[in-house]
Short mmCIF file of C-alpha atoms in Angstrom, two decimals:
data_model
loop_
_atom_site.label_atom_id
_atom_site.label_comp_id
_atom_site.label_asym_id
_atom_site.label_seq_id
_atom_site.Cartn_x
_atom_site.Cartn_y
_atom_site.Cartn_z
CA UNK A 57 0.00 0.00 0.00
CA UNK A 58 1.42 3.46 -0.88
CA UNK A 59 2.02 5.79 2.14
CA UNK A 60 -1.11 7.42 1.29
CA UNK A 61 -3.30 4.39 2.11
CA UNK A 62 -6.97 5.56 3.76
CA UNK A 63 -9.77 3.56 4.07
CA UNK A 64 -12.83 4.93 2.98
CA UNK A 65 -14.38 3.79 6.72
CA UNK A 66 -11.43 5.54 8.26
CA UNK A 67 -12.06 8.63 6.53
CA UNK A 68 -15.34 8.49 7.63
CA UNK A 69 -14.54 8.03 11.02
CA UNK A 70 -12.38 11.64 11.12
CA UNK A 71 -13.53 14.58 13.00
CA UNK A 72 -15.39 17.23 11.29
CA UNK A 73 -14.06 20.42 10.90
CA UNK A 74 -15.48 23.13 8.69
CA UNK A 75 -15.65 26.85 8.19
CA UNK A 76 -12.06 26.90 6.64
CA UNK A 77 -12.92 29.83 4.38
CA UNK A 78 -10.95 30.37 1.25
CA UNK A 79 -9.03 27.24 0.60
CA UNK A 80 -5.79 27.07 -0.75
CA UNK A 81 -3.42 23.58 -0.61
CA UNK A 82 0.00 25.75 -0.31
CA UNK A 83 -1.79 27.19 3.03
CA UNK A 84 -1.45 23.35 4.11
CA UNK A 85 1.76 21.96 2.51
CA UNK A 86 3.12 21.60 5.13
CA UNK A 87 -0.03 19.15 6.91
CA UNK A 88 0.10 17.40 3.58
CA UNK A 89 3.81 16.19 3.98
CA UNK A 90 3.63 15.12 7.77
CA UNK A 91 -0.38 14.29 7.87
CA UNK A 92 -2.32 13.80 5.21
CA UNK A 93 -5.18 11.79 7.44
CA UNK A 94 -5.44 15.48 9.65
CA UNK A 95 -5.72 17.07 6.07
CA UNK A 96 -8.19 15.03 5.12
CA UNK A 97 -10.43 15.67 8.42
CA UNK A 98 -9.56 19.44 7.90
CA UNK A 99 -11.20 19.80 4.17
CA UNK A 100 -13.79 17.17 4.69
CA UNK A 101 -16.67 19.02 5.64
CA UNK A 102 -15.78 22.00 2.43
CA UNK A 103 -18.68 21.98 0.37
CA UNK A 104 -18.27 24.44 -2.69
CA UNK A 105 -14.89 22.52 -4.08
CA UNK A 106 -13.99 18.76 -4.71
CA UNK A 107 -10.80 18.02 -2.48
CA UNK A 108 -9.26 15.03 -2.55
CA UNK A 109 -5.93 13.53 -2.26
CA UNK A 110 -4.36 10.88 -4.89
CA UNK A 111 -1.47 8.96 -3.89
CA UNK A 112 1.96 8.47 -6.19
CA UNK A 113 0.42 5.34 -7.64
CA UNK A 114 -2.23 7.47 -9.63
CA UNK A 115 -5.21 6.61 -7.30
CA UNK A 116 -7.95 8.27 -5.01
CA UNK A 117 -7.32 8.31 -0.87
CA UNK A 118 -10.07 10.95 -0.15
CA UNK A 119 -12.98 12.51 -0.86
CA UNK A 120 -14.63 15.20 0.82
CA UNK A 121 -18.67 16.13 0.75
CA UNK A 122 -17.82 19.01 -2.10
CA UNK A 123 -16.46 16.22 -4.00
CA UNK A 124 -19.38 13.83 -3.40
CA UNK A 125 -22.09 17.01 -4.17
CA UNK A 126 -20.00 17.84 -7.34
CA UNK A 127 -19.83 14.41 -8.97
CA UNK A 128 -22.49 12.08 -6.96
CA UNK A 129 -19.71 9.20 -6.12
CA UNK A 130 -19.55 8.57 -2.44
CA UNK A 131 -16.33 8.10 -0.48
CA UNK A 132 -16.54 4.65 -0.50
CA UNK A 133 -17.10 4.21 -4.44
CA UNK A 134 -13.75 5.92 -5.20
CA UNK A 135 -11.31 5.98 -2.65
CA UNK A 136 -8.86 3.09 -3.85
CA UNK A 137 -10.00 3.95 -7.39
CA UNK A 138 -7.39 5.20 -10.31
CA UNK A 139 -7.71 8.68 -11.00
CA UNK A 140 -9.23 7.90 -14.52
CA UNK A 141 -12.24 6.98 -13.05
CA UNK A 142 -13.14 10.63 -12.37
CA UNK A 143 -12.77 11.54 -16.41
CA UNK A 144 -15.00 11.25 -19.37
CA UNK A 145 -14.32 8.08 -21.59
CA UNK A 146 -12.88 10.23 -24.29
CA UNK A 147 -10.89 12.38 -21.94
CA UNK A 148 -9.46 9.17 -20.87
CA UNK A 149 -9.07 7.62 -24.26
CA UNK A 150 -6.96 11.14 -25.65
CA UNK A 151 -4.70 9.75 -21.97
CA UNK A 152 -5.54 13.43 -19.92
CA UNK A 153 -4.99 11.92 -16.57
CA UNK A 154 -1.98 10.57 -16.75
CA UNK A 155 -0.42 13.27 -18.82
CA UNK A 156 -1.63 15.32 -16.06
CA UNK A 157 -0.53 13.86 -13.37
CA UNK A 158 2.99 13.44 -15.18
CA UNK A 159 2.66 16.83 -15.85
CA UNK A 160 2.68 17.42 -11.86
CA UNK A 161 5.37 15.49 -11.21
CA UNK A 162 7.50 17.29 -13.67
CA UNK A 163 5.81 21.22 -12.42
CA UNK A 164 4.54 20.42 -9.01
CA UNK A 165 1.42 22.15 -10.67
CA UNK A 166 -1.06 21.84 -12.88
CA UNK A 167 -4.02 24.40 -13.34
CA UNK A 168 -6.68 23.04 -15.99
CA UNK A 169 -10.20 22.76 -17.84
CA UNK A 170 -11.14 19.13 -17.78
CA UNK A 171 -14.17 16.80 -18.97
CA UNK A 172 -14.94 14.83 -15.99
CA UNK A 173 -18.08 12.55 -15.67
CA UNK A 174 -20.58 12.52 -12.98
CA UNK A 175 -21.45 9.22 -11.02
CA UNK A 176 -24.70 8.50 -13.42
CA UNK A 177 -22.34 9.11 -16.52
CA UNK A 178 -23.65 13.07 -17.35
CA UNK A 179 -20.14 14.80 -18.29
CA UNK A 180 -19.36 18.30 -16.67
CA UNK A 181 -16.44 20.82 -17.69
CA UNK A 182 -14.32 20.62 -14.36
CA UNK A 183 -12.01 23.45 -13.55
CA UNK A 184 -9.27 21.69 -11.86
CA UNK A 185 -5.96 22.68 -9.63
CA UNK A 186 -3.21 20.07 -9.10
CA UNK A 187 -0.30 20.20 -7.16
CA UNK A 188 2.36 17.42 -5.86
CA UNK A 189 2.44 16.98 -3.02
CA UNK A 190 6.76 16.26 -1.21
CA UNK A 191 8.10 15.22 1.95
CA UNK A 192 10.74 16.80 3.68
CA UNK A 193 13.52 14.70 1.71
CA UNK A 194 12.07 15.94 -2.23
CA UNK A 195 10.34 12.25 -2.49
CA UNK A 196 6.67 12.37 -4.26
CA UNK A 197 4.38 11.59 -1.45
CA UNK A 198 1.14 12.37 -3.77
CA UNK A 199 -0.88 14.56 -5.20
CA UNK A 200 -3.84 17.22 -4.09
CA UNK A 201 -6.41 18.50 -6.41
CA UNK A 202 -9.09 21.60 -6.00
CA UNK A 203 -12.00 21.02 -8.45
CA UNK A 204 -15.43 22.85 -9.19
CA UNK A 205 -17.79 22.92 -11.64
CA UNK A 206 -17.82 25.46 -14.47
CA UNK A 207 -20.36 23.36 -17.00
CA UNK A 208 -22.62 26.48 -16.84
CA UNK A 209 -20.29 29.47 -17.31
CA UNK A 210 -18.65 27.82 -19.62
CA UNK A 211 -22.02 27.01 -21.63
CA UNK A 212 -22.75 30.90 -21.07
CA UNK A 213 -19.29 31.63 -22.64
CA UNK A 214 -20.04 29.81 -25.58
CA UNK A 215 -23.58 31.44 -26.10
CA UNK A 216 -21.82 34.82 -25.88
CA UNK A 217 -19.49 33.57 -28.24
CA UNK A 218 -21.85 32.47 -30.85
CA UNK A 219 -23.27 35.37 -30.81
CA UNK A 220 -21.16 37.74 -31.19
CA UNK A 221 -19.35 35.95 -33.94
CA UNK A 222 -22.65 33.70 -35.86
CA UNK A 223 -25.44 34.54 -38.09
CA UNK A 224 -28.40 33.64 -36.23
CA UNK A 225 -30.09 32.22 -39.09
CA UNK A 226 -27.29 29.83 -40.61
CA UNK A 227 -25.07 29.45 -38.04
CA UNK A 228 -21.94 30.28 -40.42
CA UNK A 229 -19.66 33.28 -39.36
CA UNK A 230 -21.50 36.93 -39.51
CA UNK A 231 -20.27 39.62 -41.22
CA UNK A 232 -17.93 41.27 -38.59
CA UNK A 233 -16.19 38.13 -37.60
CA UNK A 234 -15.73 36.71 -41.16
CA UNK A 235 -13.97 40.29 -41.62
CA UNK A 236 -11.76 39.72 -38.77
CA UNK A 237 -10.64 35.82 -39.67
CA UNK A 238 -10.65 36.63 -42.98
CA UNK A 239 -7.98 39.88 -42.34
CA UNK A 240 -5.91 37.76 -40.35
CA UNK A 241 -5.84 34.74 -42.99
CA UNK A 242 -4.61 37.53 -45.79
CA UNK A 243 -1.63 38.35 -43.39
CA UNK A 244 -0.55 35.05 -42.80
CA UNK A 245 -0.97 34.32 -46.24
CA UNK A 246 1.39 37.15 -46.64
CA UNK A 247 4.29 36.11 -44.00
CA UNK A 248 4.59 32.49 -45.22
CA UNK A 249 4.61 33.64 -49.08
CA UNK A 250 1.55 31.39 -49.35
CA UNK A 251 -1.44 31.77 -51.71
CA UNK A 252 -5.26 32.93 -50.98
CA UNK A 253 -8.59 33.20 -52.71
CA UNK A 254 -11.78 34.71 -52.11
CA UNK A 255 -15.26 34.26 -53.24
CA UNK A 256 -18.52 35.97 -52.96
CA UNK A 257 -21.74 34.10 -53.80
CA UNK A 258 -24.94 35.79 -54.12
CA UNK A 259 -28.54 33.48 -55.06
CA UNK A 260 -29.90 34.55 -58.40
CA UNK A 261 -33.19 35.95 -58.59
CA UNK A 262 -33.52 35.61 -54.81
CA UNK A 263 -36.28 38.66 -54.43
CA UNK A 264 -38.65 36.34 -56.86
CA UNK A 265 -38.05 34.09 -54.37
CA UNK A 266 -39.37 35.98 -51.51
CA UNK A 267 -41.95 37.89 -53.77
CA UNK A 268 -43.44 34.26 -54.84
CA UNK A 269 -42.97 31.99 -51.69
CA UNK A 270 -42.84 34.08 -48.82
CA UNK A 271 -39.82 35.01 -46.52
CA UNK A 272 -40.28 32.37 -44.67
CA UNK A 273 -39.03 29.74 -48.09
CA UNK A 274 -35.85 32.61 -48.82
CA UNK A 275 -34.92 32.05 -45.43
CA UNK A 276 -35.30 28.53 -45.64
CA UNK A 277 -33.01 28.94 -49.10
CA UNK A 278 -30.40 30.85 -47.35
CA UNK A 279 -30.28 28.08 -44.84
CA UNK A 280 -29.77 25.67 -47.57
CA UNK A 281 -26.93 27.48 -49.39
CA UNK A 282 -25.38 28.20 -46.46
CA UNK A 283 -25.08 24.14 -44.96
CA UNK A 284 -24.47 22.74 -48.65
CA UNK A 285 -21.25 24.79 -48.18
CA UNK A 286 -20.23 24.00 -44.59
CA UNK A 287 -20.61 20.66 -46.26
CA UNK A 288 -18.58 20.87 -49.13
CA UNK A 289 -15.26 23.55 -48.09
CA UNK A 290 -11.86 22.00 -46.82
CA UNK A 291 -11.62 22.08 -42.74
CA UNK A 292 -9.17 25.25 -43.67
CA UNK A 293 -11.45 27.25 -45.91
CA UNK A 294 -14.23 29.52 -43.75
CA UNK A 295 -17.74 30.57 -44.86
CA UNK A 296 -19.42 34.12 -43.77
CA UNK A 297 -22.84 35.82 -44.50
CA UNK A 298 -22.31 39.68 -45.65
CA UNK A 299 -25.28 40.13 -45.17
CA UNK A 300 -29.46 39.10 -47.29
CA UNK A 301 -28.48 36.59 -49.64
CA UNK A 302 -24.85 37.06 -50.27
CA UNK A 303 -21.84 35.23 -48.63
CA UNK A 304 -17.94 35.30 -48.65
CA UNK A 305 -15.59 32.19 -48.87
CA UNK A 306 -11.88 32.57 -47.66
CA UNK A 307 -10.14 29.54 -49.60
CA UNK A 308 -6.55 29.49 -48.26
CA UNK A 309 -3.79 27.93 -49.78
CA UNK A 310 -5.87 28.27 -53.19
CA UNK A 311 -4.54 30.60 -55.87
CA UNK A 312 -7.27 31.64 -58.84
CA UNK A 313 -7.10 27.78 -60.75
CA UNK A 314 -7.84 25.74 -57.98
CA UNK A 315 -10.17 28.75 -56.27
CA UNK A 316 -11.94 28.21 -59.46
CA UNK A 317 -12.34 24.72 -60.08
CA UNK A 318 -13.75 24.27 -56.02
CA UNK A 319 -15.91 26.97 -56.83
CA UNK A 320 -17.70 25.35 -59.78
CA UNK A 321 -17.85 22.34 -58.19
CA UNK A 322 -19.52 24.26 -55.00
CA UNK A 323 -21.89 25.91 -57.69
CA UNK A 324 -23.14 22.42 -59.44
CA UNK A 325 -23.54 20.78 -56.33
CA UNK A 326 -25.90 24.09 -54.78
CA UNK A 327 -28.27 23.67 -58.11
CA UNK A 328 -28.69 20.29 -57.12
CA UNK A 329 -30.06 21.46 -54.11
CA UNK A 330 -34.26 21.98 -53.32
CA UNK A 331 -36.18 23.48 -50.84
CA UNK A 332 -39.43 21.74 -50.14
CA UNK A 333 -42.68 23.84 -50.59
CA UNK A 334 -45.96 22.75 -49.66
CA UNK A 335 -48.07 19.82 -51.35
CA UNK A 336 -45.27 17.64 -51.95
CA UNK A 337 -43.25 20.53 -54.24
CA UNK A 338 -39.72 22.03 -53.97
CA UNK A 339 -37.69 24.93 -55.01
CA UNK A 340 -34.20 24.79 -57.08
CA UNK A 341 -32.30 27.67 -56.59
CA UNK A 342 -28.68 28.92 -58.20
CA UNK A 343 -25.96 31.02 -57.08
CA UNK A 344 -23.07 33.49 -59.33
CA UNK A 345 -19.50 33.23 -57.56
CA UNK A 346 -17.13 35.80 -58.02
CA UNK A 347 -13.76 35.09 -57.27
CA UNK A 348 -10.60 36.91 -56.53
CA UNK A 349 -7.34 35.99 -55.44
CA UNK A 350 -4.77 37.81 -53.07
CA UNK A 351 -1.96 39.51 -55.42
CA UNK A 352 1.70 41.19 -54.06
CA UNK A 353 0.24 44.92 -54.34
CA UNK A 354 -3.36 43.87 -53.00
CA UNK A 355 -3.55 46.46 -49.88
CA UNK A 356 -6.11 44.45 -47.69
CA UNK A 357 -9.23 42.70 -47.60
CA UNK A 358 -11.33 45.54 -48.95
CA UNK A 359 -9.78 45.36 -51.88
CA UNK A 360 -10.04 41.99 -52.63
CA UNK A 361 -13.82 41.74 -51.34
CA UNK A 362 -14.05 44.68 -54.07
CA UNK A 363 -12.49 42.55 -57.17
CA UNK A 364 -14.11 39.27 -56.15
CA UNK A 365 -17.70 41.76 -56.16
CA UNK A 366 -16.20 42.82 -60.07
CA UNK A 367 -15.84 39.37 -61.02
CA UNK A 368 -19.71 38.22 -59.29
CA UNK A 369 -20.68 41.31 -60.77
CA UNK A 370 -19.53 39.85 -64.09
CA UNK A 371 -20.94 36.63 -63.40
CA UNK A 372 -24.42 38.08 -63.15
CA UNK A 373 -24.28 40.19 -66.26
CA UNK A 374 -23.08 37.09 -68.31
CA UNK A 375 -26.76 35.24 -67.64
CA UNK A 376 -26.00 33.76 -63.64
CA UNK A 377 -25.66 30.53 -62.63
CA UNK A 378 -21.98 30.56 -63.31
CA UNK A 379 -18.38 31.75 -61.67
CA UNK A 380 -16.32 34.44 -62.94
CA UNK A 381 -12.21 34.79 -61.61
CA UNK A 382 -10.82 38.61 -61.57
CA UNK A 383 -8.45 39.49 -63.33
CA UNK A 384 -6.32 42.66 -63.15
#
């Protein structure tokens, strides 16, 4: 057994002792190296945080009532256990607990954002503190961790996020943000000597649409364009709605040939596309493309959101339904 080894029943059995305040584990090195069974009674009745110790071998020798509140595993259901237990099955399968725990051995500290799983299998984002834990001598004695549960702001982060930076109708980058990723992709494009396209679609004859079906089908249509290409672009390329109808494509890596050649392939595969109607019929729609690609004297993005607007411009002119590249 390592030097760390409680029982469950024996950590039970410990005093109670409460009302520590604001908890830190450096406040209690020092009871950690010569005691860890007094630790353990001094934490044991903290409710807002998971504490728990975890002994050199990698496995649970606490657990105090924050812990079992936090997770919904008793004492006795993971004291003895590994420390993977406490993790989601694909935080476990990417091997986050030992790397951490390595991690701490090498640092003495770890601060983190975690997937954990709860004792009926829900998974919870689990803001997690880790330090070793030394005896007098230097040898690793354990390890203490500080957890709570930030599920909730995190899930409030992320609906902040989404929108400030999505369309709330398609769900593809709005207007300001697609500006933003879009500036930044032209300057890296720049520093590595690397090549970089841009394309504006627009859907032909979309104020028919709305003037026939109702706004409720062009928004529908919009919704269609705009997952056909979420579908179809490379993991590097990035999709954005200016604004009505019309969208923007950063295609990095692409110079004006291949730009062109995804571009008509994205443009066949959108007039396949149909948006059901009512009593069984649908609605085919097309889009132009205009395309433009980043050149040494191009100043910024403005100026190629201007030529690839030429080319669509073009592409409209010369009966729709069709891509146009610009060309200086």
């Amino acid at each position: 057994m390592s030097q760390w080894g409680i029982a469950a029943e024996e950590t039970r059995r410990l005093p109670q002792d409460g009302g520590l305040g604001e908890f830190s584990p450096a406040r209690h090195e020092r009871l950690l190296q010569t005691d860890p069974e007094r630790y353990t009674e001094l934490v044991r009745n903290i409710t807002g945080f998971g504490i728990y110790l975890i002994d050199r071998d990698g496995r649970v020798r606490s657990w105090n009532l924050g812990a079992e509140n936090l997770t919904g595993f008793l004492a006795e259901e993971v004291i003895g256990q590994p420390y993977a237990t406490l993790f989601s099955d694909a935080a476990v399968q990417e091997g986050v607990p030992l790397k951490t725990l390595n991690f701490v051995r090498a640092n003495r500290h770890c601060r983190d954002e975690q997937k954990r799983r709860r004792r009926d299998g829900q998974g919870y984002i689990a803001q997690c503190t880790v330090d070793a834990v030394r005896g007098e001598s230097g040898e690793l004695i354990g390890f203490v961790e500080v957890f709570h549960d930030i599920t909730e702001q995190k899930t409030r982060e992320e609906r902040l996020y989404q929108r400030a930076t999505r369309d709330p109708l398609t769900g593809v980058y709005n207007r300001g943000h697609f500006t933003e990723l879009a500036s930044q992709e032209i300057e890296r494009a720049r520093r590595f000597s690397e090549p970089l396209s841009l394309a504006l679609l627009d859907i032909d004859h979309f104020k028919k649409v709305n003037d026939s079906h109702g706004h409720e089908v062009g928004d529908r249509t919009i919704q269609k364009l705009a997952d056909t290409c979420s579908e179809f672009l490379r993991r590097i390329d990035f999709i954005g709605r200016l604004g009505g109808e019309e969208f923007a494509i950063t295609l990095p890596r692409a110079n004006k040939e291949p730009a062109f050649e995804m571009m008509q392939r994205l443009r066949l595969r959108l007039a396949e596309q149909a948006v059901a109607l009512e009593g069984g019929r649908s609605l085919g729609f097309t889009v132009s493309i205009g395309i433009a690609s980043l050149r040494p004297h191009t100043r910024d993005l403005a100026e190629l959101l201007r030529n690839a607007d030429a080319a669509l411009y073009r592409a409209k002119r010369e009966g729709r339904n069709r891509c146009e590249v610009w060309f200086d």
